[in-house]
Amino acid sequence: MNQKRLGYIYLVITFIIWGSIYVVAKYALAVIPPLTVLLGRYALSVLILYVILKKKGMKKIERADRKYFIIIGGVGYFVSIGFQLIGTNLLDASLASLINALNPVFIPLIAALVLKERVSLRRIAGIAISVAGVYAILGVGGGELSLAGIAASICSVTFWSVSSVMVRKVAGKYDPIQIAFVGMAIALCFNIPASIWELSTTPCRFTLPAVLSLIYLAVICTALAHTLWNKSLQLLSAGTCSMLYPLQPLTSAVLGVLLLHEQITTGFVIGAVVISAGILIAVKE
């Protein structure tokens, strides 16, 4: 099969899987608090990635790069994904996914601030259009929206963008799977005490749907999806890969309606189209 076509197949599967995160996580979040869901997800994922890396081999992390890995693990995998789960718990899965799909728009802004990268007029236009799409949802979406959930999702996007910029600092030196493994292992160091505190103040039950959801999040959404994403980046440019981000909220919206009986409002549809257009303009090469 043509390698470029294979890259697109990997990419489509990846974003469909990532779109399902927000729906599947709802089953776990119904009985398990967010930080404990995150702990279960990473504990399983670290074991799986360790087995993969044991066969591939791991490069020793240089002292100068350790600070970047701490930021990737602490800010990206722990703080950002923690906020993502909190937002998913407070919002409809489709809306949480749509806000988190703004990552390709936020990353250039953070890169401009941290790495002093130039932001083109096209990207500025894409960002402005995406913000207009968010306003369309919040302003004319109708129904009750959780401001805390929206704030948590926006924090998730912001912190993940910071982490993504730090990944650029080490991406040329280390295997992407090793970066994910080390990042998740560091996140666990923060996650374990946070989860212990959470469980001391919040009720928790491990039902069969919740446990199956955790296994799916760890094996499919983390270990498999990260591998497919890395393979996609090997076969296609980063800009091309980012252009398929709108598949994520589309998948969440469809699954949210089918499995969670969520309602898709006119404001959501208008906002989703506008945000998707902004993303495509911002990442177009």
Short mmCIF file of C-alpha atoms in Angstrom, two decimals:
data_model
loop_
_atom_site.label_atom_id
_atom_site.label_comp_id
_atom_site.label_asym_id
_atom_site.label_seq_id
_atom_site.Cartn_x
_atom_site.Cartn_y
_atom_site.Cartn_z
CA MET A 1 0.00 0.00 0.00
CA ASN A 2 1.12 3.56 -0.74
CA GLN A 3 2.91 4.92 2.37
CA LYS A 4 1.10 8.27 2.23
CA ARG A 5 -2.27 6.52 2.07
CA LEU A 6 -1.24 4.31 4.97
CA GLY A 7 -0.36 7.44 6.93
CA TYR A 8 -3.85 8.83 6.38
CA ILE A 9 -5.39 5.54 7.53
CA TYR A 10 -3.34 5.68 10.74
CA LEU A 11 -4.37 9.30 11.19
CA VAL A 12 -8.11 8.72 10.74
CA ILE A 13 -8.04 5.81 13.21
CA THR A 14 -6.09 7.95 15.71
CA PHE A 15 -8.56 10.84 15.71
CA ILE A 16 -11.57 8.53 15.87
CA ILE A 17 -9.99 6.87 18.92
CA TRP A 18 -9.21 10.25 20.51
CA GLY A 19 -12.75 11.40 19.80
CA SER A 20 -14.07 8.38 21.68
CA ILE A 21 -12.10 9.31 24.82
CA TYR A 22 -14.64 11.93 25.89
CA VAL A 23 -17.57 9.53 25.58
CA VAL A 24 -15.93 6.43 27.08
CA ALA A 25 -14.50 8.46 29.99
CA LYS A 26 -18.05 9.36 31.01
CA TYR A 27 -18.65 5.73 32.09
CA ALA A 28 -15.63 5.84 34.40
CA LEU A 29 -16.30 9.38 35.63
CA ALA A 30 -19.82 8.41 36.64
CA VAL A 31 -18.45 6.49 39.66
CA ILE A 32 -14.71 7.32 39.84
CA PRO A 33 -13.39 10.88 40.44
CA PRO A 34 -11.26 12.46 37.64
CA LEU A 35 -7.75 12.23 39.15
CA THR A 36 -8.29 8.58 40.06
CA VAL A 37 -9.46 7.86 36.50
CA LEU A 38 -6.23 9.49 35.33
CA LEU A 39 -4.19 7.36 37.74
CA GLY A 40 -5.73 4.12 36.45
CA ARG A 41 -5.19 5.19 32.84
CA TYR A 42 -1.52 6.04 33.29
CA ALA A 43 -0.68 3.08 35.51
CA LEU A 44 -1.82 0.67 32.78
CA SER A 45 -0.34 2.75 29.95
CA VAL A 46 3.10 2.95 31.58
CA LEU A 47 3.20 -0.83 31.90
CA ILE A 48 2.26 -1.30 28.24
CA LEU A 49 4.74 1.30 26.97
CA TYR A 50 7.48 -0.18 29.18
CA VAL A 51 7.02 -3.57 27.52
CA ILE A 52 7.24 -1.92 24.08
CA LEU A 53 10.34 0.09 24.98
CA LYS A 54 12.06 -2.88 26.62
CA LYS A 55 12.18 -4.47 23.18
CA LYS A 56 13.15 -1.26 21.36
CA GLY A 57 15.57 0.03 23.97
CA MET A 58 15.66 3.41 25.73
CA LYS A 59 18.18 6.20 25.46
CA LYS A 60 19.54 7.71 28.67
CA ILE A 61 18.04 11.14 29.27
CA GLU A 62 20.64 13.89 29.32
CA ARG A 63 20.80 16.08 32.44
CA ALA A 64 20.03 19.24 30.43
CA ASP A 65 16.82 17.67 29.10
CA ARG A 66 15.40 16.58 32.45
CA LYS A 67 13.64 19.91 33.05
CA TYR A 68 11.77 19.53 29.75
CA PHE A 69 10.59 16.05 30.69
CA ILE A 70 9.40 17.31 34.08
CA ILE A 71 7.32 19.97 32.32
CA ILE A 72 6.03 17.42 29.77
CA GLY A 73 5.02 15.02 32.55
CA GLY A 74 3.89 17.45 35.23
CA VAL A 75 2.25 20.16 33.12
CA GLY A 76 1.23 18.10 30.09
CA TYR A 77 0.29 14.62 31.19
CA PHE A 78 -0.80 15.46 34.75
CA VAL A 79 -2.19 19.02 34.88
CA SER A 80 -3.49 19.24 31.31
CA ILE A 81 -5.10 15.79 31.09
CA GLY A 82 -6.40 16.22 34.65
CA PHE A 83 -8.21 19.39 33.54
CA GLN A 84 -9.38 17.53 30.42
CA LEU A 85 -11.10 14.89 32.55
CA ILE A 86 -12.60 17.52 34.88
CA GLY A 87 -13.99 19.36 31.84
CA THR A 88 -15.32 16.11 30.38
CA ASN A 89 -17.01 15.35 33.70
CA LEU A 90 -18.76 18.75 33.78
CA LEU A 91 -19.64 19.14 30.08
CA ASP A 92 -21.24 17.09 27.34
CA ALA A 93 -18.60 14.86 25.75
CA SER A 94 -19.10 16.57 22.37
CA LEU A 95 -18.45 20.09 23.73
CA ALA A 96 -15.43 19.01 25.82
CA SER A 97 -13.93 17.34 22.75
CA LEU A 98 -14.60 20.38 20.56
CA ILE A 99 -12.82 22.76 22.95
CA ASN A 100 -9.86 20.38 23.23
CA ALA A 101 -9.65 20.23 19.43
CA LEU A 102 -8.34 23.82 19.60
CA ASN A 103 -4.85 22.48 20.38
CA PRO A 104 -3.48 23.16 16.85
CA VAL A 105 -4.63 26.77 17.24
CA PHE A 106 -3.12 27.33 20.71
CA ILE A 107 0.24 25.64 20.07
CA PRO A 108 1.53 28.34 17.61
CA LEU A 109 0.67 31.03 20.17
CA ILE A 110 2.60 29.28 22.94
CA ALA A 111 5.48 28.57 20.54
CA ALA A 112 5.61 32.26 19.67
CA LEU A 113 5.85 33.21 23.34
CA VAL A 114 8.29 30.49 24.44
CA LEU A 115 10.33 29.70 21.32
CA LYS A 116 9.95 33.15 19.68
CA GLU A 117 8.51 31.50 16.56
CA ARG A 118 6.82 33.82 14.07
CA VAL A 119 3.03 33.64 13.86
CA SER A 120 1.83 34.21 10.29
CA LEU A 121 -1.19 36.34 9.39
CA ARG A 122 -2.92 33.17 8.18
CA ARG A 123 -2.57 31.58 11.60
CA ILE A 124 -3.76 34.74 13.32
CA ALA A 125 -6.84 34.66 11.05
CA GLY A 126 -7.40 30.99 11.87
CA ILE A 127 -7.15 31.72 15.60
CA ALA A 128 -9.64 34.60 15.31
CA ILE A 129 -12.09 32.41 13.39
CA SER A 130 -11.81 29.61 15.95
CA VAL A 131 -12.46 32.06 18.81
CA ALA A 132 -15.56 33.25 16.92
CA GLY A 133 -16.68 29.62 16.75
CA VAL A 134 -16.30 29.26 20.53
CA TYR A 135 -18.40 32.42 20.97
CA ALA A 136 -21.07 30.96 18.68
CA ILE A 137 -21.39 27.96 20.99
CA LEU A 138 -21.29 29.89 24.25
CA GLY A 139 -23.37 32.80 23.03
CA VAL A 140 -26.16 31.16 21.06
CA GLY A 141 -25.81 27.48 21.99
CA GLY A 142 -28.81 27.50 24.30
CA GLY A 143 -29.21 25.43 27.44
CA GLU A 144 -27.12 25.44 30.58
CA LEU A 145 -23.36 25.33 30.19
CA SER A 146 -20.90 24.70 33.01
CA LEU A 147 -18.52 27.65 33.17
CA ALA A 148 -16.21 25.57 35.38
CA GLY A 149 -16.21 22.81 32.75
CA ILE A 150 -15.44 25.27 29.96
CA ALA A 151 -12.65 26.87 32.04
CA ALA A 152 -11.18 23.44 32.82
CA SER A 153 -11.20 22.46 29.12
CA ILE A 154 -9.55 25.74 28.10
CA CYS A 155 -6.89 25.23 30.82
CA SER A 156 -6.35 21.73 29.44
CA VAL A 157 -5.72 23.08 25.94
CA THR A 158 -3.40 25.82 27.24
CA PHE A 159 -1.26 23.51 29.40
CA TRP A 160 -1.13 20.81 26.69
CA SER A 161 0.12 23.45 24.24
CA VAL A 162 2.90 24.39 26.70
CA SER A 163 3.80 20.71 27.00
CA SER A 164 3.76 20.27 23.21
CA VAL A 165 6.23 23.12 22.81
CA MET A 166 8.53 21.43 25.35
CA VAL A 167 8.25 18.18 23.36
CA ARG A 168 9.80 20.04 20.43
CA LYS A 169 12.88 20.63 22.59
CA VAL A 170 13.53 16.88 22.94
CA ALA A 171 11.74 15.31 19.96
CA GLY A 172 14.90 15.12 17.87
CA LYS A 173 16.87 13.25 20.53
CA TYR A 174 14.46 10.63 21.87
CA ASP A 175 11.95 8.12 20.54
CA PRO A 176 8.39 9.56 20.72
CA ILE A 177 7.20 6.49 22.62
CA GLN A 178 9.99 7.03 25.18
CA ILE A 179 8.90 10.67 25.58
CA ALA A 180 5.33 9.51 26.24
CA PHE A 181 6.50 6.81 28.65
CA VAL A 182 8.74 9.11 30.68
CA GLY A 183 6.10 11.85 30.67
CA MET A 184 3.43 9.49 32.01
CA ALA A 185 5.81 8.03 34.60
CA ILE A 186 6.55 11.55 35.89
CA ALA A 187 2.82 12.34 35.84
CA LEU A 188 2.24 9.32 38.08
CA CYS A 189 4.56 10.84 40.70
CA PHE A 190 2.14 13.79 40.96
CA ASN A 191 -0.97 11.73 40.29
CA ILE A 192 -0.59 9.17 43.11
CA PRO A 193 -0.66 11.65 46.05
CA ALA A 194 -3.34 13.74 44.29
CA SER A 195 -5.51 10.65 43.84
CA ILE A 196 -5.02 9.61 47.49
CA TRP A 197 -6.22 13.05 48.58
CA GLU A 198 -9.14 12.90 46.12
CA LEU A 199 -10.27 9.48 47.37
CA SER A 200 -10.18 10.77 50.97
CA THR A 201 -12.77 13.43 50.08
CA THR A 202 -14.76 11.89 47.21
CA PRO A 203 -16.75 8.63 47.01
CA CYS A 204 -15.53 6.06 44.48
CA ARG A 205 -16.89 2.77 43.14
CA PHE A 206 -15.23 0.39 40.67
CA THR A 207 -18.08 -0.96 38.58
CA LEU A 208 -17.56 -3.24 35.57
CA PRO A 209 -18.35 -0.47 33.01
CA ALA A 210 -15.93 1.86 34.81
CA VAL A 211 -13.10 -0.70 34.86
CA LEU A 212 -13.65 -1.59 31.18
CA SER A 213 -13.61 2.14 30.40
CA LEU A 214 -10.25 2.54 32.20
CA ILE A 215 -8.78 -0.39 30.27
CA TYR A 216 -10.00 1.09 26.97
CA LEU A 217 -8.58 4.53 27.85
CA ALA A 218 -5.19 3.02 28.71
CA VAL A 219 -4.76 0.39 25.99
CA ILE A 220 -6.61 1.90 23.02
CA CYS A 221 -6.66 5.65 23.65
CA THR A 222 -3.14 5.93 25.05
CA ALA A 223 -0.80 3.09 24.04
CA LEU A 224 -2.33 2.32 20.61
CA ALA A 225 -3.31 5.87 19.67
CA HIS A 226 0.11 7.28 20.58
CA THR A 227 1.79 4.60 18.45
CA LEU A 228 -0.48 5.30 15.46
CA TRP A 229 0.03 9.06 15.86
CA ASN A 230 3.81 8.61 15.87
CA LYS A 231 3.59 6.43 12.75
CA SER A 232 1.44 9.10 11.06
CA LEU A 233 4.07 11.75 11.82
CA GLN A 234 6.71 9.52 10.23
CA LEU A 235 4.73 9.28 6.97
CA LEU A 236 3.07 12.72 6.79
CA SER A 237 3.99 16.29 7.77
CA ALA A 238 2.88 17.67 11.14
CA GLY A 239 0.73 20.28 9.37
CA THR A 240 -1.08 17.62 7.36
CA CYS A 241 -1.66 15.55 10.50
CA SER A 242 -3.11 18.54 12.35
CA MET A 243 -5.61 19.22 9.57
CA LEU A 244 -7.57 16.13 10.58
CA TYR A 245 -8.16 17.38 14.14
CA PRO A 246 -11.84 18.22 13.37
CA LEU A 247 -12.46 14.46 13.14
CA GLN A 248 -12.07 14.30 16.93
CA PRO A 249 -15.09 16.44 17.94
CA LEU A 250 -17.13 14.98 15.05
CA THR A 251 -16.56 11.49 16.46
CA SER A 252 -17.39 12.67 19.98
CA ALA A 253 -20.58 14.34 18.80
CA VAL A 254 -21.80 11.24 16.95
CA LEU A 255 -20.92 8.86 19.82
CA GLY A 256 -22.36 11.31 22.36
CA VAL A 257 -25.72 11.26 20.59
CA LEU A 258 -25.72 7.47 20.07
CA LEU A 259 -24.39 6.32 23.46
CA LEU A 260 -25.06 9.17 25.90
CA HIS A 261 -28.18 10.64 24.25
CA GLU A 262 -26.64 14.11 24.19
CA GLN A 263 -28.43 16.92 22.36
CA ILE A 264 -26.60 18.73 19.55
CA THR A 265 -27.85 22.32 19.38
CA THR A 266 -27.85 24.67 16.39
CA GLY A 267 -25.25 26.80 18.16
CA PHE A 268 -23.00 23.78 18.59
CA VAL A 269 -23.21 22.88 14.88
CA ILE A 270 -22.49 26.47 13.80
CA GLY A 271 -19.61 26.77 16.27
CA ALA A 272 -18.17 23.40 15.29
CA VAL A 273 -18.12 24.35 11.59
CA VAL A 274 -16.52 27.75 12.33
CA ILE A 275 -13.92 26.25 14.72
CA SER A 276 -13.06 23.52 12.20
CA ALA A 277 -12.59 26.16 9.49
CA GLY A 278 -10.32 28.13 11.82
CA ILE A 279 -8.24 25.05 12.60
CA LEU A 280 -7.83 24.20 8.90
CA ILE A 281 -6.77 27.79 8.09
CA ALA A 282 -4.35 27.93 11.03
CA VAL A 283 -2.53 24.67 10.18
CA LYS A 284 -2.70 24.80 6.37
CA GLU A 285 0.79 24.50 4.90
#
